[in-house]
Short mmCIF file of C-alpha atoms in Angstrom, two decimals:
data_model
loop_
_atom_site.label_atom_id
_atom_site.label_comp_id
_atom_site.label_asym_id
_atom_site.label_seq_id
_atom_site.Cartn_x
_atom_site.Cartn_y
_atom_site.Cartn_z
CA MET A 89 64.60 9.78 50.71
CA SER A 90 61.09 9.90 52.56
CA ALA A 91 58.24 12.32 50.77
CA CYS A 92 57.09 15.14 52.91
CA LEU A 93 54.50 17.79 52.80
CA LEU A 94 56.02 21.20 54.00
CA ALA A 95 54.06 23.78 55.85
CA ILE A 96 55.20 27.36 55.50
CA ASN A 97 54.43 30.18 57.69
CA ALA A 98 56.11 33.37 56.37
CA GLY A 99 56.36 36.51 58.48
CA SER A 100 58.04 39.88 57.94
CA SER A 101 61.35 38.80 59.31
CA THR A 102 60.96 35.06 60.28
CA LEU A 103 59.97 31.98 58.09
CA LYS A 104 58.87 29.06 60.21
CA PHE A 105 58.28 25.71 58.54
CA ARG A 106 57.17 22.15 59.65
CA ALA A 107 57.72 18.89 57.48
CA PHE A 108 54.82 16.47 57.68
CA SER A 109 54.14 13.18 56.44
CA ALA A 110 52.38 13.03 53.07
CA ASP A 111 49.03 12.47 54.60
CA GLY A 112 49.62 15.55 56.66
CA GLN A 113 49.09 13.67 60.11
CA THR A 114 52.65 13.04 61.38
CA LEU A 115 55.21 15.69 62.18
CA LEU A 116 58.61 14.87 61.00
CA ALA A 117 60.77 17.93 61.30
CA ARG A 118 60.50 21.64 62.32
CA GLY A 119 62.66 24.81 61.74
CA MET A 120 62.79 28.59 60.94
CA VAL A 121 64.78 30.91 59.23
CA ASP A 122 65.37 33.94 61.38
CA ARG A 123 65.82 37.38 59.99
CA PHE A 124 64.24 36.20 56.82
CA GLY A 125 65.42 38.18 53.96
CA ALA A 126 68.49 39.99 55.64
CA LYS A 127 72.25 39.25 55.03
CA ASP A 128 72.60 37.69 58.62
CA ALA A 129 69.69 35.22 58.02
CA ARG A 130 70.19 31.94 60.03
CA LEU A 131 68.47 28.65 59.20
CA SER A 132 67.73 26.18 62.30
CA LEU A 133 66.19 22.63 61.80
CA ALA A 134 65.10 20.27 64.62
CA ASP A 135 63.39 16.87 64.65
CA ALA A 136 59.53 16.55 65.69
CA LYS A 137 60.76 16.51 69.33
CA GLY A 138 62.66 19.76 69.10
CA GLN A 139 66.10 17.90 69.05
CA GLN A 140 68.49 20.34 67.24
CA LEU A 141 69.42 18.88 63.71
CA ASP A 142 71.17 21.62 61.89
CA GLU A 143 71.79 25.40 62.28
CA ARG A 144 73.85 27.47 59.84
CA GLY A 145 74.09 31.11 58.65
CA LEU A 146 72.92 31.80 55.10
CA GLY A 147 75.01 34.52 54.27
CA ASP A 148 72.59 35.91 51.66
CA ALA A 149 69.54 38.06 51.74
CA ALA A 150 67.77 36.84 48.80
CA HIS A 151 64.56 34.63 49.42
CA ASP A 152 65.36 31.95 46.99
CA THR A 153 68.72 31.24 48.74
CA ALA A 154 67.07 30.98 52.07
CA LEU A 155 64.26 28.70 50.60
CA ALA A 156 66.74 26.49 48.77
CA ALA A 157 68.64 25.96 52.00
CA VAL A 158 65.27 24.99 53.69
CA LEU A 159 64.92 22.15 51.04
CA HIS A 160 68.57 21.11 51.30
CA GLY A 161 68.43 20.98 54.96
CA LEU A 162 65.38 18.73 54.85
CA ALA A 163 67.23 16.61 52.16
CA ASP A 164 70.22 16.17 54.41
CA GLN A 165 67.78 14.55 56.91
CA GLY A 166 66.45 12.33 54.15
CA LEU A 167 63.11 14.28 53.66
CA GLU A 168 62.11 15.51 50.17
CA ALA A 169 59.40 18.10 49.82
CA ARG A 170 56.53 16.75 47.51
CA ALA A 171 54.38 19.77 48.22
CA LEU A 172 54.23 23.06 49.89
CA ALA A 173 51.28 24.45 51.86
CA HIS A 174 51.46 28.41 52.62
CA ARG A 175 49.50 30.27 55.12
CA VAL A 176 48.03 33.12 53.18
CA VAL A 177 46.33 35.80 55.54
CA HIS A 178 43.49 37.05 52.98
CA GLY A 179 41.49 35.12 50.52
CA GLY A 180 38.64 37.48 50.33
CA SER A 181 35.18 36.28 49.33
CA ARG A 182 36.52 34.13 46.60
CA PHE A 183 38.79 31.57 48.31
CA LEU A 184 36.64 29.70 50.79
CA GLN A 185 38.87 26.84 51.27
CA ALA A 186 42.47 25.89 50.50
CA VAL A 187 43.21 25.73 46.84
CA LYS A 188 46.21 24.70 44.48
CA ILE A 189 48.01 27.69 43.40
CA ASP A 190 48.02 28.03 39.52
CA ALA A 191 48.44 31.18 37.35
CA ASP A 192 44.89 32.23 37.85
CA VAL A 193 45.06 31.93 41.57
CA ARG A 194 48.41 33.35 41.95
CA ALA A 195 47.20 36.43 40.03
CA ALA A 196 43.95 36.75 42.08
CA LEU A 197 45.93 36.80 45.34
CA ASP A 198 47.36 40.10 44.40
CA ASP A 199 43.97 41.65 44.74
CA TYR A 200 44.00 41.35 48.32
CA ILE A 201 47.37 42.94 49.17
CA ALA A 202 45.84 46.11 49.93
CA LEU A 203 43.58 44.37 52.52
CA ALA A 204 46.49 42.81 54.30
CA PRO A 205 49.50 44.82 53.41
CA LEU A 206 51.55 43.53 56.43
CA HIS A 207 51.14 39.82 55.59
CA GLN A 208 50.11 39.21 52.09
CA PRO A 209 53.18 40.57 50.25
CA VAL A 210 55.63 38.29 52.21
CA SER A 211 53.43 35.22 51.45
CA LEU A 212 53.43 35.78 47.75
CA GLU A 213 57.07 36.55 47.55
CA VAL A 214 57.83 33.13 49.08
CA ILE A 215 55.16 31.41 46.87
CA ASP A 216 57.02 33.04 43.78
CA ALA A 217 60.45 32.31 45.13
CA PHE A 218 59.56 28.50 45.50
CA ALA A 219 58.00 28.53 42.05
CA GLY A 220 61.41 29.90 40.65
CA LEU A 221 63.22 27.05 42.44
CA ASP A 222 61.03 24.28 41.24
CA SER A 223 57.98 25.17 39.07
CA ARG A 224 56.77 21.50 39.22
CA LEU A 225 56.45 21.34 42.96
CA PRO A 226 52.71 21.82 43.78
CA GLN A 227 52.00 24.69 46.02
CA ILE A 228 48.55 25.04 48.08
CA ALA A 229 47.36 28.25 49.59
CA CYS A 230 45.70 27.79 53.11
CA PHE A 231 43.73 30.96 54.03
CA ASP A 232 43.22 32.58 57.49
CA THR A 233 39.96 34.16 56.20
CA ALA A 234 38.28 30.68 55.19
CA PHE A 235 37.24 29.42 58.54
CA HIS A 236 35.09 32.48 58.89
CA ALA A 237 33.59 32.18 55.57
CA GLY A 238 30.39 30.48 57.04
CA GLN A 239 29.56 33.13 59.55
CA PRO A 240 25.87 34.57 59.47
CA ALA A 241 25.59 37.38 56.93
CA ILE A 242 24.58 39.80 59.72
CA ALA A 243 28.19 39.27 61.18
CA THR A 244 29.96 40.24 58.14
CA ARG A 245 28.37 43.69 57.54
CA PHE A 246 29.38 47.19 58.59
CA GLY A 247 26.92 50.10 58.95
CA ILE A 248 27.82 51.57 55.73
CA ALA A 249 26.01 51.96 52.31
CA ARG A 250 24.95 48.63 50.73
CA HIS A 251 27.03 48.96 47.68
CA TRP A 252 30.32 49.00 49.64
CA HIS A 253 29.54 45.56 51.11
CA ASP A 254 28.76 44.25 47.65
CA GLU A 255 32.22 45.50 46.54
CA GLY A 256 33.91 43.53 49.25
CA VAL A 257 34.13 46.12 52.12
CA ARG A 258 32.87 43.84 54.77
CA ARG A 259 34.09 41.71 57.87
CA TYR A 260 36.24 38.81 56.92
CA GLY A 261 37.93 37.63 60.17
CA PHE A 262 41.55 36.30 60.51
CA HIS A 263 43.57 33.78 62.32
CA GLY A 264 41.32 31.19 60.95
CA LEU A 265 43.97 28.52 60.55
CA SER A 266 44.61 28.77 64.38
CA TYR A 267 40.91 28.79 64.95
CA ALA A 268 40.27 25.66 62.87
CA ALA A 269 43.14 23.80 64.73
CA ILE A 270 41.45 24.68 68.00
CA ALA A 271 37.96 23.82 66.79
CA ARG A 272 39.46 20.26 65.93
CA ARG A 273 40.67 20.02 69.53
CA LEU A 274 37.42 21.10 71.36
CA PRO A 275 36.04 17.47 71.60
CA GLU A 276 39.20 16.82 73.67
CA VAL A 277 37.65 18.86 76.58
CA GLY A 278 34.13 18.15 75.95
CA LEU A 279 33.15 21.15 73.87
CA ALA A 280 32.47 19.71 70.43
CA HIS A 281 28.85 21.28 70.27
CA ALA A 282 29.40 24.10 72.79
CA LYS A 283 29.48 27.94 72.54
CA VAL A 284 33.05 28.88 72.96
CA VAL A 285 35.03 32.13 72.72
CA VAL A 286 38.68 31.45 71.69
CA CYS A 287 41.33 34.11 72.40
CA HIS A 288 44.23 33.85 70.08
CA LEU A 289 46.70 36.08 71.94
CA GLY A 290 50.01 36.70 70.45
CA SER A 291 51.79 39.56 68.56
CA GLY A 292 48.82 39.48 66.52
CA ALA A 293 45.68 39.06 68.68
CA SER A 294 41.97 38.33 67.91
CA ALA A 295 38.97 36.45 69.51
CA CYS A 296 36.38 34.16 67.83
CA ALA A 297 32.99 33.10 68.86
CA ILE A 298 32.79 29.37 67.86
CA GLU A 299 29.57 27.34 68.04
CA SER A 300 29.72 23.34 67.28
CA GLY A 301 33.09 23.87 65.69
CA GLN A 302 31.79 26.73 63.39
CA SER A 303 32.80 30.43 63.30
CA VAL A 304 30.15 32.65 64.29
CA ALA A 305 31.68 36.07 64.81
CA SER A 306 35.26 37.48 65.11
CA SER A 307 37.04 40.51 66.56
CA MET A 308 39.02 41.10 63.31
CA GLY A 309 36.85 42.54 60.29
CA PHE A 310 37.88 44.14 57.08
CA SER A 311 41.68 43.99 58.13
CA ALA A 312 43.88 42.45 60.68
CA VAL A 313 44.16 45.75 62.51
CA ASP A 314 40.60 45.45 63.98
CA GLY A 315 39.57 44.26 67.37
CA LEU A 316 41.87 43.46 70.13
CA MET A 317 45.08 45.62 71.09
CA MET A 318 48.16 43.64 69.69
CA GLY A 319 51.84 44.11 69.64
CA THR A 320 52.07 47.08 67.29
CA ARG A 321 48.53 47.26 65.96
CA PRO A 322 45.75 49.23 67.96
CA GLY A 323 42.92 47.04 67.44
CA TYR A 324 39.68 48.89 67.29
CA ILE A 325 40.07 52.58 66.60
CA ASP A 326 37.52 55.26 65.91
CA PRO A 327 37.76 55.94 62.21
CA GLU A 328 37.66 59.75 62.95
CA VAL A 329 40.93 59.34 64.46
CA ILE A 330 42.43 58.55 61.30
CA LEU A 331 40.72 61.48 59.59
CA TYR A 332 41.96 63.78 62.31
CA TRP A 333 45.59 62.68 61.55
CA GLN A 334 45.06 63.28 57.88
CA GLU A 335 43.45 66.65 58.29
CA HIS A 336 45.23 68.16 61.24
CA GLU A 337 48.62 66.21 61.29
CA GLY A 338 49.05 66.20 57.54
CA MET A 339 49.62 62.42 57.47
CA GLY A 340 49.31 60.55 54.23
CA VAL A 341 48.18 57.01 53.55
CA LYS A 342 51.66 55.61 54.23
CA ASP A 343 52.15 57.45 57.51
CA VAL A 344 48.70 56.31 58.67
CA ARG A 345 49.47 52.82 57.70
CA ARG A 346 52.93 52.80 59.52
CA GLU A 347 51.06 54.24 62.72
CA LEU A 348 48.44 51.57 62.60
CA TYR A 349 50.54 48.59 61.86
CA LYS A 350 54.12 49.56 63.27
CA ASN A 351 53.70 52.17 66.07
CA SER A 352 50.52 51.30 67.90
CA GLY A 353 49.55 48.61 70.27
CA LEU A 354 51.89 47.36 73.19
CA LEU A 355 54.63 49.29 71.83
CA GLY A 356 52.81 52.44 71.07
CA VAL A 357 51.20 52.60 74.62
CA SER A 358 54.17 51.67 76.43
CA GLY A 359 56.71 53.47 74.50
CA ILE A 360 58.97 50.56 75.49
CA SER A 361 58.34 47.41 73.66
CA ALA A 362 55.97 45.22 71.71
CA ASP A 363 56.87 42.06 73.87
CA MET A 364 54.46 41.19 76.48
CA ARG A 365 57.31 39.56 78.36
CA GLU A 366 59.29 42.73 78.72
CA LEU A 367 56.34 44.82 79.80
CA LEU A 368 55.35 42.45 82.51
CA ALA A 369 58.72 42.46 83.77
CA SER A 370 58.85 46.22 83.76
CA GLU A 371 58.11 48.70 86.54
CA GLN A 372 57.47 51.66 84.32
CA PRO A 373 53.76 52.92 84.59
CA ALA A 374 53.33 53.14 80.95
CA ALA A 375 54.38 49.42 80.62
CA ARG A 376 51.83 48.51 83.24
CA GLU A 377 49.22 50.50 81.49
CA ALA A 378 49.83 48.76 78.13
CA VAL A 379 49.44 45.45 79.79
CA GLU A 380 46.26 46.50 81.48
CA LEU A 381 44.76 47.88 78.33
CA PHE A 382 45.66 44.71 76.41
CA CYS A 383 43.72 42.57 79.03
CA TYR A 384 40.87 44.96 79.21
CA ARG A 385 40.41 44.93 75.61
CA ALA A 386 40.65 41.08 75.33
CA ALA A 387 37.97 40.66 78.07
CA ARG A 388 35.86 43.18 76.65
CA GLU A 389 35.86 41.62 73.26
CA ALA A 390 35.39 38.21 74.75
CA ALA A 391 32.24 39.30 76.38
CA SER A 392 31.03 41.00 73.17
CA LEU A 393 31.55 37.57 71.24
CA ALA A 394 29.57 35.79 74.11
CA ALA A 395 26.66 38.15 72.97
CA ALA A 396 26.94 36.81 69.36
CA LEU A 397 26.95 33.24 70.67
CA ARG A 398 23.71 34.23 72.70
CA GLY A 399 25.32 32.26 75.64
CA LEU A 400 28.77 30.86 76.51
CA ASP A 401 29.96 27.42 77.70
CA ALA A 402 33.54 28.00 77.85
CA LEU A 403 36.76 30.34 77.09
CA VAL A 404 39.92 29.01 75.43
CA PHE A 405 43.21 30.60 75.33
CA THR A 406 45.74 30.05 72.57
CA ALA A 407 48.82 31.34 70.87
CA GLY A 408 52.03 32.61 72.28
CA ILE A 409 50.60 35.03 75.03
CA GLY A 410 47.53 32.89 75.59
CA GLU A 411 49.45 29.81 76.13
CA HIS A 412 52.54 30.93 78.12
CA SER A 413 51.33 34.17 80.09
CA ALA A 414 49.65 33.07 83.36
CA GLU A 415 49.36 36.96 84.44
CA VAL A 416 47.66 37.80 81.24
CA ARG A 417 45.12 34.90 81.49
CA ALA A 418 44.42 35.62 85.18
CA ARG A 419 43.75 39.50 84.43
CA ILE A 420 41.38 38.59 81.62
CA LEU A 421 39.50 36.01 83.66
CA GLN A 422 39.24 38.31 86.62
CA GLN A 423 37.72 40.99 84.31
CA LEU A 424 35.02 38.19 83.09
CA SER A 425 34.50 36.81 86.64
CA TRP A 426 30.97 38.07 86.51
CA LEU A 427 30.23 35.60 83.75
CA GLY A 428 30.95 32.58 86.09
CA PHE A 429 34.70 32.03 85.86
CA GLU A 430 36.54 31.24 88.94
CA LEU A 431 40.35 30.96 88.36
CA ASP A 432 42.37 28.20 89.84
CA HIS A 433 45.40 30.02 90.52
CA ALA A 434 47.80 27.10 90.95
CA ALA A 435 46.59 25.43 87.69
CA ASN A 436 46.97 28.74 85.88
CA LEU A 437 50.55 29.09 87.36
CA ALA A 438 51.45 25.50 86.10
CA HIS A 439 49.75 26.17 82.60
CA ALA A 440 47.38 23.33 83.14
CA ARG A 441 44.86 22.53 80.43
CA ARG A 442 41.91 23.63 82.62
CA LEU A 443 42.49 27.18 84.30
CA THR A 444 39.09 27.10 86.47
CA THR A 445 38.20 25.45 89.71
CA ALA A 446 35.98 22.31 89.74
CA GLY A 447 33.14 24.70 91.20
CA SER A 448 33.60 27.30 88.51
CA ARG A 449 30.24 28.02 86.70
CA LEU A 450 32.08 28.26 83.39
CA PRO A 451 35.58 26.55 82.54
CA ALA A 452 38.41 28.27 80.80
CA TYR A 453 41.12 26.10 79.00
CA VAL A 454 44.46 26.44 77.46
CA LEU A 455 44.79 24.70 74.16
CA PRO A 456 47.81 24.79 71.95
CA THR A 457 47.33 25.93 68.47
CA ASP A 458 48.83 24.24 65.46
CA GLU A 459 48.47 26.36 62.31
CA GLU A 460 51.11 24.55 60.47
CA GLY A 461 49.52 21.18 61.29
CA GLU A 462 46.10 22.50 60.06
CA MET A 463 47.67 23.77 56.70
CA ALA A 464 49.10 20.33 56.24
CA ARG A 465 45.94 18.57 56.69
CA GLN A 466 44.16 20.89 54.43
CA ALA A 467 46.96 20.59 51.71
CA ALA A 468 46.94 16.82 51.94
CA ARG A 469 43.28 16.72 51.08
CA LEU A 470 44.02 18.30 47.74
CA LEU A 471 46.95 16.02 46.85
#
């Protein structure tokens, strides 16, 4: 039996995992539990190259049943989990790097549920379920907020009374594990010390200004609702809209939260789907408008982050839409052509690493993200 480090990325209905060597450097296996928490949950397991190793129905909605199946599935392939690394969306101002989870840390993580109500509870449920299966198994929390902890103080403030900032109402930034993974890869394209805007475009979407591998500013702020338009989240919205909903539509906190997290973004604007692929294939005017707004907001935010950097050397696309949608990339780069981006259409359609022509004043790239790999590397340093 070979020891492995298991990186866990838990979502509301899907749990993705990857098994790495104990030093966090080598991918050994990957898999997911689809419809996580439902009675028709299914486990799939593949090797490092994506070759299917196992697939089975779990027949139980309980989290601990699904997680035990993950451990048993790995054991069937000769892999024994010796430690777990969890993606935890919010670490607030306290957790500025990965940390081993003990009783005090676990209790403190509850404090940030209100700041990440869509993501934080699921991660904590999974942590608790694994602890119930084997309390001796080391668990490490890896935070999406940590990469942004070194931002200039001015980039963390809202224009509100000072005491609110002191009480934690400030900009944090998210998708930090993804940005850390991209920052690690920037030297591959000669951008180790460059000023770069990275667009993480998926069902959740954000952008980050990175200089010399460090976060300078981010589109997301206090929560994962802010910034770019997303699959079901609106991105930036005038706060007065929320007051209007409450005062004139009689909406309570739960109603507003549902509207912001579940009913907005691509789904809300199109009235059709939160899936960019469906909207790009649709002839419906509302679908086209949703795509246009998504790209417009991404380009506008990228330009804003260039101002935070006081210059720009390159743009990088990553995550599901950023890595796989040539049309979305083309629209964003066209909107930003005034900055000096000249799209190479053939390279873009081929999903090449470099998207711009040799004569383009500024280059744009596609770099695959690797959140689980970043988690494994961070966790390995603590073991």
